[in-house]
Tab-separated table of C-alpha atoms and ligand atoms in Angstrom:
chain	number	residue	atom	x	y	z
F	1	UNK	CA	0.000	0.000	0.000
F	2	UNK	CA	1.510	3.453	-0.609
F	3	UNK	CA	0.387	6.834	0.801
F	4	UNK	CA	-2.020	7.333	-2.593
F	5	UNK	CA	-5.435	8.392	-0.772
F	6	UNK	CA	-9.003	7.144	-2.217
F	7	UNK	CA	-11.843	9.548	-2.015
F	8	UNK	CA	-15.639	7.698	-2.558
F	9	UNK	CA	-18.242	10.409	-3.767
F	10	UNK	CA	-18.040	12.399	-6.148
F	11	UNK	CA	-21.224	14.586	-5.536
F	12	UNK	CA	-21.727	18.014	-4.223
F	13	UNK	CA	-19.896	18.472	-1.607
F	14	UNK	CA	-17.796	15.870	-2.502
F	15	UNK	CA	-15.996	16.897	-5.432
F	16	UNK	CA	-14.822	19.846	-4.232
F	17	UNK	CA	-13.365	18.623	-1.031
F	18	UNK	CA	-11.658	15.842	-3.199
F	19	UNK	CA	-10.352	18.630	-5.589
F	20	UNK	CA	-7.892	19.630	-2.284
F	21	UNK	CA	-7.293	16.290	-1.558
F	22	UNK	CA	-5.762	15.457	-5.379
F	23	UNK	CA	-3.987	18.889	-4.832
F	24	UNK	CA	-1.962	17.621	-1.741
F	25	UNK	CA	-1.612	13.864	-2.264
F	26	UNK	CA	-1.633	11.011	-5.164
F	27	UNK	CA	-4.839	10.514	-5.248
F	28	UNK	CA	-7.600	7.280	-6.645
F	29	UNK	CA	-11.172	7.909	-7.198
F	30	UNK	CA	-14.554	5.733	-7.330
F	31	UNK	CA	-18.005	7.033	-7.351
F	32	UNK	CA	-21.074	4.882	-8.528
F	33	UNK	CA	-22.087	7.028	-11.383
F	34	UNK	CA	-18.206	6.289	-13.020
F	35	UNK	CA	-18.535	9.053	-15.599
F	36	UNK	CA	-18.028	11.520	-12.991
F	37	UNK	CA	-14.892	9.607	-11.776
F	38	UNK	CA	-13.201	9.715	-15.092
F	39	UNK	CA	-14.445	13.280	-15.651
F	40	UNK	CA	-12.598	14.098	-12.334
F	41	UNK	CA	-9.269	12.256	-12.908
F	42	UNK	CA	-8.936	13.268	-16.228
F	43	UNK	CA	-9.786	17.014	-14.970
F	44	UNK	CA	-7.272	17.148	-11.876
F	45	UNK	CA	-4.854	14.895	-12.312
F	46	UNK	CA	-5.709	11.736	-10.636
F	47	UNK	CA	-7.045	8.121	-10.827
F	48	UNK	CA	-10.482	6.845	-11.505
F	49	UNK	CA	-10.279	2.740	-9.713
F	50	UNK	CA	-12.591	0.213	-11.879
F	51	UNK	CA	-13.755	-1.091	-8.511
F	52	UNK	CA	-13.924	-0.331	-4.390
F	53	UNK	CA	-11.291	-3.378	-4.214
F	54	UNK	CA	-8.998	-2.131	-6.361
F	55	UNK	CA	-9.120	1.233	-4.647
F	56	UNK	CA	-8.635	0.400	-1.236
F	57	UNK	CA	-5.768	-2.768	-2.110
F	58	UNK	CA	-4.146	0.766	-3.635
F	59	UNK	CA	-4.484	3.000	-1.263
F	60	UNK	CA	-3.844	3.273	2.980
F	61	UNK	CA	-6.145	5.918	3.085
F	62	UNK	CA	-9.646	6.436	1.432
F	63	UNK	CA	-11.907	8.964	2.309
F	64	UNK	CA	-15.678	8.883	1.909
F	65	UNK	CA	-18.369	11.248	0.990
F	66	UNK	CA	-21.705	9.623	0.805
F	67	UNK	CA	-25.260	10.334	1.826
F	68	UNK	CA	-25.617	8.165	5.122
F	69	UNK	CA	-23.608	5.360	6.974
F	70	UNK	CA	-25.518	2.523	5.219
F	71	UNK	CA	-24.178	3.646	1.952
F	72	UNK	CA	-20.674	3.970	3.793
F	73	UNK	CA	-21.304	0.133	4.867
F	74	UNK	CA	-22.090	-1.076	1.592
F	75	UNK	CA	-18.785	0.387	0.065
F	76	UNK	CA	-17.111	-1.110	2.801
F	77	UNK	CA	-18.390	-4.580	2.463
F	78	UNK	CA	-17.985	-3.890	-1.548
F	79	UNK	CA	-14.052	-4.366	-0.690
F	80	UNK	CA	-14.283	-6.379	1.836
F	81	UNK	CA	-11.458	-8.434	0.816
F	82	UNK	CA	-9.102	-5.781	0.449
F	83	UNK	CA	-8.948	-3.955	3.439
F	84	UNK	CA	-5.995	-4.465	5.731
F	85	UNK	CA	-3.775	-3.554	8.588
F	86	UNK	CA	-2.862	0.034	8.087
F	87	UNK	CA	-6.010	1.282	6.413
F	88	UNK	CA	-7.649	4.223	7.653
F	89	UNK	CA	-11.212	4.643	6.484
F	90	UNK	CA	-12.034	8.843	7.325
F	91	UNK	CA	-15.716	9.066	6.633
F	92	UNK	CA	-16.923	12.875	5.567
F	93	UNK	CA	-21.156	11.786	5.202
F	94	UNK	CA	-23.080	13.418	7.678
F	95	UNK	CA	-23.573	9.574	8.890
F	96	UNK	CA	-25.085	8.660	12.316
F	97	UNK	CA	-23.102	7.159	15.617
F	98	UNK	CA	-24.633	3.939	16.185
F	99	UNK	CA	-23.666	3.434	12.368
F	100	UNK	CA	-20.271	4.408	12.605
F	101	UNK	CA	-19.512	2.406	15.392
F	102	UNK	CA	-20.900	-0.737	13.088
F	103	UNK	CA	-18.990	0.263	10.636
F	104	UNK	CA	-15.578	0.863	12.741
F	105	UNK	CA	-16.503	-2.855	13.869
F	106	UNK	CA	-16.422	-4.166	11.050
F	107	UNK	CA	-13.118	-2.227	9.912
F	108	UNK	CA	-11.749	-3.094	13.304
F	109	UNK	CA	-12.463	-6.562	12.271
F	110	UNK	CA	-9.798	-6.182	9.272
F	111	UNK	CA	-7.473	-4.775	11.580
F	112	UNK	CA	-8.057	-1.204	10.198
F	113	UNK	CA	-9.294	1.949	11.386
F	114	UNK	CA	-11.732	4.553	11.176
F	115	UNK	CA	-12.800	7.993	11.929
F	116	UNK	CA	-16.169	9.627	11.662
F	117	UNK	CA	-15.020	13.250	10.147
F	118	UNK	CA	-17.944	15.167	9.125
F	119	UNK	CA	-17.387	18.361	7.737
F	120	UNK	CA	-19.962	22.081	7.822
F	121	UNK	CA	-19.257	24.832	5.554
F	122	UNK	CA	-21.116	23.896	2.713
F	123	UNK	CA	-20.511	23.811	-1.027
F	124	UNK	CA	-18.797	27.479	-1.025
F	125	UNK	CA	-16.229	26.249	2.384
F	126	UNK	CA	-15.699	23.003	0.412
F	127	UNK	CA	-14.231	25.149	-2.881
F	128	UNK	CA	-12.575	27.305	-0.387
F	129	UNK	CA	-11.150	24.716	1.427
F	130	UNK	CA	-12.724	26.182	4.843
F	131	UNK	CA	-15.083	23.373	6.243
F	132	UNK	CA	-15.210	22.500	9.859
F	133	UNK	CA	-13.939	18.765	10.337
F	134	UNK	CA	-15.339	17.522	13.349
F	135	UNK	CA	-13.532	14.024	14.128
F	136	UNK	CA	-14.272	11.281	16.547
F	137	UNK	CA	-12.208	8.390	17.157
F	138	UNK	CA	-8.744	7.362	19.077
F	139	UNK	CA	-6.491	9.644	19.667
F	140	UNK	CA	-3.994	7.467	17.064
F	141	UNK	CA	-6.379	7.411	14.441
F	142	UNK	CA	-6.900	11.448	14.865
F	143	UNK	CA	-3.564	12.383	14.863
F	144	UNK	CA	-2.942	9.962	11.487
F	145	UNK	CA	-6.701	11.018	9.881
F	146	UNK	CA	-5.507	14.952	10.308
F	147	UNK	CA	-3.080	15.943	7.497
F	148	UNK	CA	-5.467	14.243	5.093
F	149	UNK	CA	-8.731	16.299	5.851
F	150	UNK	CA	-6.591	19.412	6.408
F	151	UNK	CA	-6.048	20.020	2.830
F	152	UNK	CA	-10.037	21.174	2.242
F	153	UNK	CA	-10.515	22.351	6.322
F	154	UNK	CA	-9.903	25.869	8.309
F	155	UNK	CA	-11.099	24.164	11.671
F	156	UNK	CA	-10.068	20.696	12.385
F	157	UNK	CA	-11.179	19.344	16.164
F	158	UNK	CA	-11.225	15.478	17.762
F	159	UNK	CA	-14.414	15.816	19.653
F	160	UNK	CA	-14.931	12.278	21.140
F	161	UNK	CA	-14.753	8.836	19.762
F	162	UNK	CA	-16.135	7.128	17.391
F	163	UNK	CA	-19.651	8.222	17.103
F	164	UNK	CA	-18.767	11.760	18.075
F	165	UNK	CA	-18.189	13.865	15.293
F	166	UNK	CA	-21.700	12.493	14.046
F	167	UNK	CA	-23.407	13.011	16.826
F	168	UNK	CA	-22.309	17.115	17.083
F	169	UNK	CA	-22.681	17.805	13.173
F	170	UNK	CA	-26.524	15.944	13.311
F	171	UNK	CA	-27.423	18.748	16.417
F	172	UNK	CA	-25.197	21.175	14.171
F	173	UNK	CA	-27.794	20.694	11.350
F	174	UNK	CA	-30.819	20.604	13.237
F	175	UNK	CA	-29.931	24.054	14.945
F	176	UNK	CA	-29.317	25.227	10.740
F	177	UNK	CA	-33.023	23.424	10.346
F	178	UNK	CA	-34.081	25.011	13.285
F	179	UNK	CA	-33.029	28.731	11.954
F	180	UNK	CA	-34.030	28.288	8.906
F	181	UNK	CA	-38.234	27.287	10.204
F	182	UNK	CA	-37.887	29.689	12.576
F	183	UNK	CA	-36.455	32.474	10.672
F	184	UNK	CA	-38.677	31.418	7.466
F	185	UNK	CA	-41.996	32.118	10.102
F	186	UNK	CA	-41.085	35.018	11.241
F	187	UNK	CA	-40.268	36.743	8.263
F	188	UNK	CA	-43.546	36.009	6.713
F	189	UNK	CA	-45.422	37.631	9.432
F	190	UNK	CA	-42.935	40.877	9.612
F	191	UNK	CA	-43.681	41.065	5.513
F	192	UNK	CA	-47.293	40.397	5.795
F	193	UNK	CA	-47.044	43.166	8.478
F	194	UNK	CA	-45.733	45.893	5.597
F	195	UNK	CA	-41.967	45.334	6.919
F	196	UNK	CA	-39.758	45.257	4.029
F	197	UNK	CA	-37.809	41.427	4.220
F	198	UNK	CA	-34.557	43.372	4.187
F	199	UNK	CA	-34.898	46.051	6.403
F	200	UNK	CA	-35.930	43.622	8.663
F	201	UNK	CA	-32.665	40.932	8.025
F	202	UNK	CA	-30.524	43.962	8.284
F	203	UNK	CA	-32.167	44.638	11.976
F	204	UNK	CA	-31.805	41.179	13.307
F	205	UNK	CA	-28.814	41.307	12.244
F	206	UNK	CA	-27.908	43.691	14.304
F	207	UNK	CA	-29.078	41.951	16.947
F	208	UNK	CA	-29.804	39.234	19.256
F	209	UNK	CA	-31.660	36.681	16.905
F	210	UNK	CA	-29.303	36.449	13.683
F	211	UNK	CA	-27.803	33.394	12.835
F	212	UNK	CA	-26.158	32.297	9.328
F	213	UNK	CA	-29.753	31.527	8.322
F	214	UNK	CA	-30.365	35.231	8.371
F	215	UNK	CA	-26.998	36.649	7.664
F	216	UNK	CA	-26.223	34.442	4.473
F	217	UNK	CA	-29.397	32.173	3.505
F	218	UNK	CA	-32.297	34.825	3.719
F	219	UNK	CA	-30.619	37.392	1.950
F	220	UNK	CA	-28.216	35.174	-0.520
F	221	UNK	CA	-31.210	32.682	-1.602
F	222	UNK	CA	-34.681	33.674	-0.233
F	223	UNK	CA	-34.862	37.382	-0.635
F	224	UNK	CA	-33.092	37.425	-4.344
F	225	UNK	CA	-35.415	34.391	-5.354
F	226	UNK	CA	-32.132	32.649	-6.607
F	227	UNK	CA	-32.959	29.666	-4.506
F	228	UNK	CA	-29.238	27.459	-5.691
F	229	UNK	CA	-29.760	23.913	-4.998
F	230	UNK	CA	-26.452	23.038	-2.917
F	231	UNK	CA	-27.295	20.587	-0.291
F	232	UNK	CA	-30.801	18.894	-0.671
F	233	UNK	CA	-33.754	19.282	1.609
F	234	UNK	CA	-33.601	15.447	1.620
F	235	UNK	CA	-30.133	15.213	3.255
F	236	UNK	CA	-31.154	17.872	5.872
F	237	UNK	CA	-34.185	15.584	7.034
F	238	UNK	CA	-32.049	12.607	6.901
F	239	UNK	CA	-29.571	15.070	9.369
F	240	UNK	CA	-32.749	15.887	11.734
F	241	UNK	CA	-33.653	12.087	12.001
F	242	UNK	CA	-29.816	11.402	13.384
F	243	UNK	CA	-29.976	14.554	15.786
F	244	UNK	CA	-33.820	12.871	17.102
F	245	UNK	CA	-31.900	9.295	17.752
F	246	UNK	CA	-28.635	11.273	19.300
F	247	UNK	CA	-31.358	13.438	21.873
F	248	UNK	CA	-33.582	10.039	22.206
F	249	UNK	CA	-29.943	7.511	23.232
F	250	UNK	CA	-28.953	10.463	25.569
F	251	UNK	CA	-32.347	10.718	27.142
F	252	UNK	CA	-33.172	14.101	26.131
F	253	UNK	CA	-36.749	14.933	25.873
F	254	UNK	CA	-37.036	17.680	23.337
F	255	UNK	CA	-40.315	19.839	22.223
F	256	UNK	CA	-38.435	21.709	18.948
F	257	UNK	CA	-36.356	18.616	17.510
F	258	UNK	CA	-39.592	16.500	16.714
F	259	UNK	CA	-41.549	19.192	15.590
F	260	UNK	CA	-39.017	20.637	12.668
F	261	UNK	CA	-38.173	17.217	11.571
F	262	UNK	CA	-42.193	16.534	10.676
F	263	UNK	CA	-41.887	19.859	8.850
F	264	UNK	CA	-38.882	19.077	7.138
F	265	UNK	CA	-40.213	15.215	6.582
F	266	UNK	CA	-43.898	17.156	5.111
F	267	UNK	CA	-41.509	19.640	2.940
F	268	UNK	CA	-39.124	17.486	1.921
F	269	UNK	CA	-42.230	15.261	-0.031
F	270	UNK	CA	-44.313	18.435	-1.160
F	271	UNK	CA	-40.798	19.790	-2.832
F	272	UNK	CA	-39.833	18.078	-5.981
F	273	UNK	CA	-36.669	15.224	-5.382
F	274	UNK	CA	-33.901	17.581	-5.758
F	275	UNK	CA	-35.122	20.172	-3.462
F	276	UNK	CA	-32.347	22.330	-2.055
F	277	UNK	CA	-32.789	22.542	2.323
F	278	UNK	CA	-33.541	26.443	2.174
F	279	UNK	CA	-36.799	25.985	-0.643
F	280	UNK	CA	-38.933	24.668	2.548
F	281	UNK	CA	-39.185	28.192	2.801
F	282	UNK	CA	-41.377	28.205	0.221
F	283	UNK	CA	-44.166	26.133	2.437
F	284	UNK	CA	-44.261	28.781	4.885
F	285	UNK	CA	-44.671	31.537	2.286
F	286	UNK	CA	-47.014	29.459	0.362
F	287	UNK	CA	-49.357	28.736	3.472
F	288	UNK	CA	-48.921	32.661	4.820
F	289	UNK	CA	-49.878	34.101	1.155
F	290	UNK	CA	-46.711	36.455	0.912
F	291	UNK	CA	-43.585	36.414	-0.351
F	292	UNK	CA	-40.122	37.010	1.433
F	293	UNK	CA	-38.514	39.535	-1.152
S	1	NDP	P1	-25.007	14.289	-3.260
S	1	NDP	O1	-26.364	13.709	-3.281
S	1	NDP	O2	-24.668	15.448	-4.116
S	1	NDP	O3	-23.922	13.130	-3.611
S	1	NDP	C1	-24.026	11.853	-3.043
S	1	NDP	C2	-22.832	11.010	-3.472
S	1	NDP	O4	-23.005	9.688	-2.939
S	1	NDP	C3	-22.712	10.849	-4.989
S	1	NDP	O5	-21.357	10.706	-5.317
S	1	NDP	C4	-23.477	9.541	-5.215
S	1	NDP	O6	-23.086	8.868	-6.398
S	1	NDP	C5	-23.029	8.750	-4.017
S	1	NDP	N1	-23.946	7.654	-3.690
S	1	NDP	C6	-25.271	7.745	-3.426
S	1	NDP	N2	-25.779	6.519	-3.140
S	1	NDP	C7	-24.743	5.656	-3.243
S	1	NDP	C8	-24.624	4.243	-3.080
S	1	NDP	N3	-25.668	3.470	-2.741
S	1	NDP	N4	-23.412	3.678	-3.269
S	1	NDP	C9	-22.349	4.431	-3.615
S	1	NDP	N5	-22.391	5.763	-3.784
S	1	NDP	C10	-23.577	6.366	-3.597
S	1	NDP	O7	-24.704	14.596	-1.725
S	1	NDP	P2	-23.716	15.696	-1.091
S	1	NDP	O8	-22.408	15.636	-1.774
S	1	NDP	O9	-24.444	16.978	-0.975
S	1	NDP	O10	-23.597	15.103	0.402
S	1	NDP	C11	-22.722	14.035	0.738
S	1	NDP	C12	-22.677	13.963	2.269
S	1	NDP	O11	-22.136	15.195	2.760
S	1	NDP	C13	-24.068	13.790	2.918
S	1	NDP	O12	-23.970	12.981	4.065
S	1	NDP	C14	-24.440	15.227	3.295
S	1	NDP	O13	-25.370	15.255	4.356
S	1	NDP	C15	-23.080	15.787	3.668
S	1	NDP	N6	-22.938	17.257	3.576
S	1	NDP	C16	-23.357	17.949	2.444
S	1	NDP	C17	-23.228	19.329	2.398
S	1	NDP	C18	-23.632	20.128	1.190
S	1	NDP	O14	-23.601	21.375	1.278
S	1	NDP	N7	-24.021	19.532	0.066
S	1	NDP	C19	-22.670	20.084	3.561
S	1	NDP	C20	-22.184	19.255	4.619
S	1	NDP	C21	-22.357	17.898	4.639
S	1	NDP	P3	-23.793	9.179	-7.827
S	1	NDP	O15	-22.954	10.229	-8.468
S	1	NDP	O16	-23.748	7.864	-8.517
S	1	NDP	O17	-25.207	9.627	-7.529
């Protein structure tokens, strides 16, 4: 095995994080749809692997980017023979804890290790190379996982083990799902009320009750109707449904969690498939009768 790194997932947020990645190391790529693996090695310079085997028997370290652990599992059993002492699997989905740790198992199992390493930032941190890396796992596999998220991160931090890093970037998300309901509400009413939607941004803004949703979403993608589809309303349920099970194993009894994940489970079927996670605010304008322009 050499130092070449593997990066599985090729999609949104993916690409661009693996665009560092073949930057800073020799790098092997796989993603399901394999057009957009050859498209990507021929474009920057690195591999495209025929198969999952053939990626991890070439490479120590492989990275994934994928919707949820179970897809993470599948590409792990997919090379099942191949994986080996001295592999570290560093998994970038927004997975969930109790899947991790079944999927460090069965890693473990191989003699190999892995670290849950979600990242926040979005699409725009993921060109920049600015995402938050949130890592959980042993300290070993921490220290080794770090110089191979670093090329795409601004803030890398070992939160707990295995488990961890999922755990804090599904409550991450639901507080962004939270904001975004919350400030999505609101805004209808002050509109409906004869207060422009950007004289009233700029004011919370100024104060006590902004948040990214109102500094950058509202005014980027709500109030300018341009509405980019950059992470899907889909994944950000999926996100809410591992921040319930995170409250529900700690035995947290929460009012707000359940309530935005029905919304966002109601939305995420009334929007069409590739809904982006700021058009539920469409629902809430739709059902008010206004517009938040
Ligand atoms: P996309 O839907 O754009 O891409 C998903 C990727 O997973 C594609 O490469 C897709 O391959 C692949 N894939 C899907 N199903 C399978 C499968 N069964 N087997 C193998 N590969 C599969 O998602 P994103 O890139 O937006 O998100 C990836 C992860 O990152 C998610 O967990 C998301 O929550 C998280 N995330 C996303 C952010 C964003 O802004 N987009 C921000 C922070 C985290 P194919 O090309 O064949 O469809």
């Amino acid at each position: 095995m050499s130092e070449r790194v593997g990066f599985v997932g090729l999609g949104a947020i993916g690409t661009p994080m693996a665009r560092h990645v073949a930057q800073a190391f020799a790098t092997v790529v796989w993603n399901r749809t394999a057009v957009r693996a050859e498209e990507f090695a021929r474009a920057h310079g690195a591999q495209a692997a025929t198969d999952l085997a053939t990626l991890v028997a070439d490479c120590a370290v492989v990275i994934t980017c994928l919707p949820t652990s179970r897809e993470v599992a599948e590409v792990i059993a997919a090379a099942s023979g191949a994986w080996r002492r001295g592999h570290l699997l560093i998994d970038a989905t927004s997975g969930d804890p109790a899947g991790s740790r079944r999927n460090a198992a069965t890693l473990a199992g191989h003699g190999a290790d892995f670290v849950d390493a979600p990242v926040s930032g979005g699409t725009s941190g993921a060109e920049q190379g600015t995402l938050t890396v949130m890592l959980g796992g042993s300290d070993d596999a921490v220290a080794r996982a770090r110089r191979y998220v670093q090329p795409y991160a601004r803030k890398v931090e070992h939160v707990g083990p295995v488990g961890a890093g999922h755990a804090l970037k599904a409550v991450n998300n639901a507080l962004l799902a939270l904001n975004i309901v919350a400030a999505g509400e609101g805004l209808a009413a002050l509109v409906k009320l004869g207060v422009p939607a950007q004289r009233a941004v700029d004011v919370i803004n100024a104060s006590s009750g902004r948040s990214n949703v109102t500094e950058h979403l509202i005014p980027e993608r709500v109030i300018t109707r341009a509405w980019p589809r950059t992470f899907s309303a889909a994944l950000l349920d999926k996100d809410l449904g591992v921040a319930l099970a995170v409250l529900e194993d700690a035995g947290v009894t929460s009012e707000l969690y359940p309530a935005v994940k029905r919304f966002y489970a109601e939305a995420r079927q009334a929007l069409d498939a590739g809904a982006d996670h700021v058009e539920v605010v469409r629902r809430i304008e739709a059902a008010a009768g206004v517009e938040i322009r």
